[in-house]
Coordinates of C-alpha atoms in Angstrom, one line a residue:
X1006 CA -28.4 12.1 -24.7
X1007 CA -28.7 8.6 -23.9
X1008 CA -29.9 7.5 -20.6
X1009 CA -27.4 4.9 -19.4
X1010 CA -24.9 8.0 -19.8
X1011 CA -23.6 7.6 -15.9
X1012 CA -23.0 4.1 -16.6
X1013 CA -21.3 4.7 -20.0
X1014 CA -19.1 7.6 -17.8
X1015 CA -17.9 5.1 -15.0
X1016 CA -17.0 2.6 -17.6
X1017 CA -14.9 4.7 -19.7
X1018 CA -13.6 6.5 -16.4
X1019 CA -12.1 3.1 -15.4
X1020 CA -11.0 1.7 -18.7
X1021 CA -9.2 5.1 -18.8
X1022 CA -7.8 5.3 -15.0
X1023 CA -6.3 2.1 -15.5
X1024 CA -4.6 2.5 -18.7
X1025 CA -3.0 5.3 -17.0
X1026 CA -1.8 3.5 -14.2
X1027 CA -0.5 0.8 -16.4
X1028 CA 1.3 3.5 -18.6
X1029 CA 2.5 5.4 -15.2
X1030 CA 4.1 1.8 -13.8
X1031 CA 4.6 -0.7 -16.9
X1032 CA 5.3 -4.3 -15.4
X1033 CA 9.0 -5.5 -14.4
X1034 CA 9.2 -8.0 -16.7
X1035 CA 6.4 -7.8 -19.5
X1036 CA 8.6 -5.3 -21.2
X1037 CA 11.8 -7.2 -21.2
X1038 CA 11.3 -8.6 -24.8
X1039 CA 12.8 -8.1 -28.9
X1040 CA 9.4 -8.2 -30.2
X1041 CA 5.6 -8.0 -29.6
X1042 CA 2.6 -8.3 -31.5
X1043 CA -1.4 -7.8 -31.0
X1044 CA -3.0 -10.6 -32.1
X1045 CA -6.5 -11.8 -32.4
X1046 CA -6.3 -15.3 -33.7
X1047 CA -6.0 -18.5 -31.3
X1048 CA -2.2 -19.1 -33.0
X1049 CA 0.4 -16.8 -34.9
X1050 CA 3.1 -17.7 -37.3
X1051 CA 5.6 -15.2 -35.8
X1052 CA 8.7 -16.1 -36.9
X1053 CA 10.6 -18.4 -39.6
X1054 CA 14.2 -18.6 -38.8
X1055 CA 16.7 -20.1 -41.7
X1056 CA 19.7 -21.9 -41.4
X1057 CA 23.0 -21.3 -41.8
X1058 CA 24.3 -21.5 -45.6
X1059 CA 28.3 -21.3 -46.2
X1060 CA 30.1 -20.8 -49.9
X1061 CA 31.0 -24.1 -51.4
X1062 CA 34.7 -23.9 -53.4
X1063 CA 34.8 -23.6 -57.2
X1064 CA 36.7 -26.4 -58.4
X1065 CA 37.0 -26.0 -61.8
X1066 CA 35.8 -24.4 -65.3
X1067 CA 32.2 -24.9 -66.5
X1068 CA 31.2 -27.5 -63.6
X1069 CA 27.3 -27.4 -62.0
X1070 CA 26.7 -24.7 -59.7
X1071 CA 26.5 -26.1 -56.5
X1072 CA 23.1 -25.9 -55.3
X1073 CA 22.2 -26.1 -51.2
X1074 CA 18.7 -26.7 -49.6
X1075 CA 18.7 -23.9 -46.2
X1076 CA 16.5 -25.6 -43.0
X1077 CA 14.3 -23.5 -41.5
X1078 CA 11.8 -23.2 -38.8
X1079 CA 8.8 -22.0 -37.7
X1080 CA 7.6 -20.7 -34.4
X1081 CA 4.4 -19.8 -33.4
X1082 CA 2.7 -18.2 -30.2
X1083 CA -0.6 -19.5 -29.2
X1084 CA -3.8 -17.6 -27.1
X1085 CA -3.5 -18.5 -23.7
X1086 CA -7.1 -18.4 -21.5
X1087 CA -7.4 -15.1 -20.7
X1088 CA -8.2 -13.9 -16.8
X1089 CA -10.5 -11.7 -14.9
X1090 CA -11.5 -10.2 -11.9
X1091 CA -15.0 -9.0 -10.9
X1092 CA -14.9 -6.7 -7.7
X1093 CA -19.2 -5.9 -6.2
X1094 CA -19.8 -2.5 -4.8
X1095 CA -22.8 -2.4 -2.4
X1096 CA -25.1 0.3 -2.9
X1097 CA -24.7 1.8 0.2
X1098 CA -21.3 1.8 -0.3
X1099 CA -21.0 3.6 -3.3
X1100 CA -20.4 7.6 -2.7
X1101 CA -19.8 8.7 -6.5
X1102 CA -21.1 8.0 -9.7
X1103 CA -17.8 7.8 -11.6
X1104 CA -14.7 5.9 -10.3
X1105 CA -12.2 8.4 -10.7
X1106 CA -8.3 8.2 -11.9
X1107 CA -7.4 7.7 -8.0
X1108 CA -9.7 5.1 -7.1
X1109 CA -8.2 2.3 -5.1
X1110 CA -10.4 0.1 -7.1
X1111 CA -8.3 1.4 -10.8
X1112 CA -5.0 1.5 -8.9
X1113 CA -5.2 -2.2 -7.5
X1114 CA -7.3 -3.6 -10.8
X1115 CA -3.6 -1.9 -12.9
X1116 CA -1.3 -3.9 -10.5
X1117 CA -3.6 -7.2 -10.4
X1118 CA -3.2 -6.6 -14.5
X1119 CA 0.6 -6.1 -14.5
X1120 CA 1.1 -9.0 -12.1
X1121 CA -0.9 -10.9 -14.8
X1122 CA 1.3 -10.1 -17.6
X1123 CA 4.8 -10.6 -15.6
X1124 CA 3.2 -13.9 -14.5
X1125 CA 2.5 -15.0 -18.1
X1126 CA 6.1 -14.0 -19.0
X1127 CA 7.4 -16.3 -16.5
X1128 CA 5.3 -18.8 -17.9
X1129 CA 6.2 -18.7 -21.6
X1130 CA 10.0 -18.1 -20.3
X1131 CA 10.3 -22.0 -18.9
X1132 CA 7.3 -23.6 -20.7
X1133 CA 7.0 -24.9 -24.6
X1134 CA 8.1 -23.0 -27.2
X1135 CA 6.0 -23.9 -30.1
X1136 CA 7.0 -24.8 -33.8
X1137 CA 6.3 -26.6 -37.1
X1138 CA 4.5 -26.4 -40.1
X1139 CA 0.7 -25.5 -38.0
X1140 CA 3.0 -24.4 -34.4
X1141 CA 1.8 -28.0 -32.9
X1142 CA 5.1 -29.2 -31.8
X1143 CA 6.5 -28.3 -28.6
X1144 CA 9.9 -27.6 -27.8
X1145 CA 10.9 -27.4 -24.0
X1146 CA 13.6 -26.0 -22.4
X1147 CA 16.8 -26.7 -23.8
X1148 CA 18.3 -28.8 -20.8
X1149 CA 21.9 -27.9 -21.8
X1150 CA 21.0 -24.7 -21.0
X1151 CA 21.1 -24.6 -17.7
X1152 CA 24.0 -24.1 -15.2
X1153 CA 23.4 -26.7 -12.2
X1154 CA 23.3 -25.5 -9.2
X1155 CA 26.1 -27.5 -7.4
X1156 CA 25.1 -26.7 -4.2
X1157 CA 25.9 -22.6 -3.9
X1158 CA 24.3 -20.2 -4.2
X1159 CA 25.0 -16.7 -6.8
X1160 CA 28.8 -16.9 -7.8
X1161 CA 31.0 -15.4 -10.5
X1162 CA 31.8 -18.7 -11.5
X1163 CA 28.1 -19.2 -12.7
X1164 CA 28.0 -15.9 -14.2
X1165 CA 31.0 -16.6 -16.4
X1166 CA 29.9 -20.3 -17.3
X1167 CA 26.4 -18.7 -18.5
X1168 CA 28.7 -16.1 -20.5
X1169 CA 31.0 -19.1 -22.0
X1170 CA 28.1 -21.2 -23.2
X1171 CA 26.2 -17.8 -24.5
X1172 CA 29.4 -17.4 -26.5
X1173 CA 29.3 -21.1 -27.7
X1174 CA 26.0 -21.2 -29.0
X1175 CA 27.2 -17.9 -31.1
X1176 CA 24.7 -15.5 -29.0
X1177 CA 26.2 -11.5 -30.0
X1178 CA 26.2 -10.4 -26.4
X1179 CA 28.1 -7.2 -27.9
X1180 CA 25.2 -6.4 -29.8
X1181 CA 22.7 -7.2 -26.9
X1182 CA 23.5 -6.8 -23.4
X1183 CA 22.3 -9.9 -21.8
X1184 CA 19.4 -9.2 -18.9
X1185 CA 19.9 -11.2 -15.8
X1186 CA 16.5 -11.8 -13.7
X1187 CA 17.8 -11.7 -9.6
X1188 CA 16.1 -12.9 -6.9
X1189 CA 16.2 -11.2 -3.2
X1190 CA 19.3 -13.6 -1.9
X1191 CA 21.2 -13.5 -4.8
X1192 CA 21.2 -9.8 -5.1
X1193 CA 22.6 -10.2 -1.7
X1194 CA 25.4 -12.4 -2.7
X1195 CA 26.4 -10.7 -5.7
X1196 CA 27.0 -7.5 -3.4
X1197 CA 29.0 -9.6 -1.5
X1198 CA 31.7 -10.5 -4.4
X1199 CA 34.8 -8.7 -4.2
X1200 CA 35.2 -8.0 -7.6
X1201 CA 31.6 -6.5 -7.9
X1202 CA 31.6 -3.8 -5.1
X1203 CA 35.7 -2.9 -5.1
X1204 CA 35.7 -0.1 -7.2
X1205 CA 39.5 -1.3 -8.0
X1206 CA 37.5 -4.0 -10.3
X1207 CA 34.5 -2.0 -11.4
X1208 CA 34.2 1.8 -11.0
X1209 CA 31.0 3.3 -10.5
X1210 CA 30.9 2.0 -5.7
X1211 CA 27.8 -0.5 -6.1
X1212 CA 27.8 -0.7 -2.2
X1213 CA 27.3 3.5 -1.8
X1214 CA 23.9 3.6 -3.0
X1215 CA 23.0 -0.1 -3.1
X1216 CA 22.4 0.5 -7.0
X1217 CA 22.9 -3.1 -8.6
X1218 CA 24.9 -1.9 -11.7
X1219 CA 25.8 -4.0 -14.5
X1220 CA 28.8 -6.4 -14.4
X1221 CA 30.7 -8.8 -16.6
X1222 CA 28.3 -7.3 -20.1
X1223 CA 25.3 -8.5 -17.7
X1224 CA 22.8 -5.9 -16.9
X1225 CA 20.6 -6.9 -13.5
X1226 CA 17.0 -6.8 -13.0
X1227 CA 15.4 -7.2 -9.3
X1228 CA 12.5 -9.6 -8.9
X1229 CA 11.0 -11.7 -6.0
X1230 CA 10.9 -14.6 -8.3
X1231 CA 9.6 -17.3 -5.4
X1232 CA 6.8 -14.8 -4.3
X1233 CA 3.3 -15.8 -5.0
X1234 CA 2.2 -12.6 -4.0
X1235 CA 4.2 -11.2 -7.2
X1236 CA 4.1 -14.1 -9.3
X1237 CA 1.2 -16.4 -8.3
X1238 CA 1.9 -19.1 -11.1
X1239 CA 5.3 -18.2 -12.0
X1240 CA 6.8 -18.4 -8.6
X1241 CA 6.5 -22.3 -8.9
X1242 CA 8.6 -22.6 -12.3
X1243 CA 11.4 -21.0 -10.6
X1244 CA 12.0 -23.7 -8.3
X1245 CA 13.6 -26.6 -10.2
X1246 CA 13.8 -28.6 -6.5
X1247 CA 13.3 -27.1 -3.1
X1248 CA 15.5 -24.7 -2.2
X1249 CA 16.8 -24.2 -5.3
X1250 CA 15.9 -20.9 -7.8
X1251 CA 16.1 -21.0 -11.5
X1252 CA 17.2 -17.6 -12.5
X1253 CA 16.2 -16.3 -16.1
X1254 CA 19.1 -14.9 -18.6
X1255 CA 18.9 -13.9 -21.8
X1256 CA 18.9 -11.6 -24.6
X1257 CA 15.5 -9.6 -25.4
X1258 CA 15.5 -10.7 -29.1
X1259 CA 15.1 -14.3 -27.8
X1260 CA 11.6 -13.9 -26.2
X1261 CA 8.0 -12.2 -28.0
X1262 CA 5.2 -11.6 -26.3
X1263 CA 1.5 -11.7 -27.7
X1264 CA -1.1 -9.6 -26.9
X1265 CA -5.0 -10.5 -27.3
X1266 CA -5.7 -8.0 -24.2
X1267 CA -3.7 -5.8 -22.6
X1268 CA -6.5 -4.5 -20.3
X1269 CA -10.5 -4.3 -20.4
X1270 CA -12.8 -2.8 -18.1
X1271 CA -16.4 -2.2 -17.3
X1272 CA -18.6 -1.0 -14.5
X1273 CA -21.9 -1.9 -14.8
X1274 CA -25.3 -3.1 -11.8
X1275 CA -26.0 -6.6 -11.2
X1276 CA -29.7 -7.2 -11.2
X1277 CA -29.1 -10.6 -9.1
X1278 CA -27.2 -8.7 -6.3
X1279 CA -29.6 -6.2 -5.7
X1280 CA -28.2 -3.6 -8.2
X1281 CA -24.7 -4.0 -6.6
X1282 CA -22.3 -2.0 -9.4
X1283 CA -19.5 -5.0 -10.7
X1284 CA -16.7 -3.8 -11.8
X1285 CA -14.8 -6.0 -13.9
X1286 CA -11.2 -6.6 -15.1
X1287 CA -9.9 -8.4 -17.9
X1288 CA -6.5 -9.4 -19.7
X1289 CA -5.4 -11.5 -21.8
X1290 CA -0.9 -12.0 -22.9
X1291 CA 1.5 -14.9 -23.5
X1292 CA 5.4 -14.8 -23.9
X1293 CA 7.4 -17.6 -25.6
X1294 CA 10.9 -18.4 -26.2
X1295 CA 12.0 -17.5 -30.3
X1296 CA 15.0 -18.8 -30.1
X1297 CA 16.3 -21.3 -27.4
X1298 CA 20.1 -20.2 -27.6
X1299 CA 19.3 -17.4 -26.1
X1300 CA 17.6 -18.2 -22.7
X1301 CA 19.7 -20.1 -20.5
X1302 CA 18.9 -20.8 -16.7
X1303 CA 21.9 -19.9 -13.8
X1304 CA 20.4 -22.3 -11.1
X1305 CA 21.4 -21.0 -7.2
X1306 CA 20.6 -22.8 -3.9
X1307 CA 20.7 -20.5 -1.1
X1308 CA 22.3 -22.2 2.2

């Protein structure tokens, strides 16, 4: 048997506790995607999306066939840097060999990794999209996307204006229910619309359990959007202009998320801190936009 076994034990004891935790508790919005992929290169080819072709009218007997070029386009996802976390472990602080499966260390190393990942999907949700024939052209936001604020907070009237232009730009909300992203004060508004909490409107009493239930073909996801607690990056690209709150809404099939490192782990002594035992944490994710008619932004200022 080898003789760095304890060390090899600990390791795998933490890689393992914290997989668990992440399987136990997945993060809110890392899962909220079409597709994903594990990748290992710095940029992926992930997509090539062709356009529309139509039948052209035969106009008479023996004529040329009539021949059409289809566009296309290419979008790619590229590595973002990947983050870690090294937490020291004095020696007379240790009281176990192993780090075991309810270590405070492997629960609070699985959340610090799922806020990671919900952070980078944030991140890829309202930064560049990437296309061409190498993935080196950005594409931002599409601006016409977006439903101003005007000054009010969460209303109906946003929710069906982000419905109208879904249906414009051809989006098959039958097929997929579009996912809205709420913040705190507009859950609080929308369970303050008539039409959502009277069961007259919409069976099912929202108000008796405080369940937020789906409404209108949208179904509603809770998330602290401006906490940097939750989101430490993303809770600044949710704020367009202060006091304002971008909220996300879409269809899963327009968003893929890459994976270079969905969690690694080690435990091992540090000669230079007087055989203090590191333990160290390690991911690595990105999300981007596939298909820009299908994330819009429903922009709410909160009085």
């Amino acid at each position: 048997m080898a003789d760095n076994w304890p060390e090899g034990t600990r390791t795998t004891s933490f890689q393992l506790a914290v997989e668990y935790e992440l399987n136990q508790t997945p993060g809110k919005l890392s899962p909220l995607v079409g597709s994903s992929g594990t990748y290992s290169d710095k940029s992926v080819e992930i997509l090539d999306r062709f356009g529309n072709l139509y039948l052209e009218p035969k106009n008479g007997r023996n004529e040329d066939t009539n021949l059409t070029d289809i566009s296309s386009s290419r979008r790619w996802i590229k590595v973002p840097k990947s983050a870690d976390i090294a937490v020291l472990l004095d020696r007379n602080d240790l009281k176990s060999t192993r780090v075991d499966i309810k270590s405070p260390i492997a629960v609070q190393a699985g959340v610090a990794t799922r806020r990671y990942h919900d952070d980078q999907w944030l991140a890829g949700y309202f930064g560049n999209a990437w296309t061409g024939e190498t993935g080196d052209t950005s594409i931002p936001f599409k601006a016409a996307n977006v439903i101003a604020h005007g000054n009010t907070g969460f209303t109906k009237a946003k929710l069906l204006a982000v419905r109208e232009k879904m249906n414009l730009n051809n989006v098959d909300i039958e097929a997929e229910m579009p996912i809205m992203l709420l913040d705190p004060q507009s859950e609080t508004e929308l369970l303050g619309i008539t039409e959502y909490v009277n069961s007259q409107y919409n069976p099912g009493h929202a108000l008796s359990r405080g369940e937020i239930k789906p409404w209108l073909g949208f179904r509603f996801v809770r998330a602290n959007l401006t906490s940097t607690a939750a989101y430490k990056t993303g809770a600044t690209l949710v704020v367009p202009e202060a006091g304002a709150v971008a909220l996300p809404v879409f269809v899963p099939s327009g968003l893929h998320r890459g994976v270079w490192t969905e969690f690694f782990g080690d435990i091992g002594q540090r000669r230079d801190k007087k055989l203090s035992e590191q333990v160290y944490a390690e991911a690595c994710s990105a999300v981007v936009r596939l298909n820009e008619d299908k994330c819009y932004q429903v922009v709410v200022k909160h009085s």
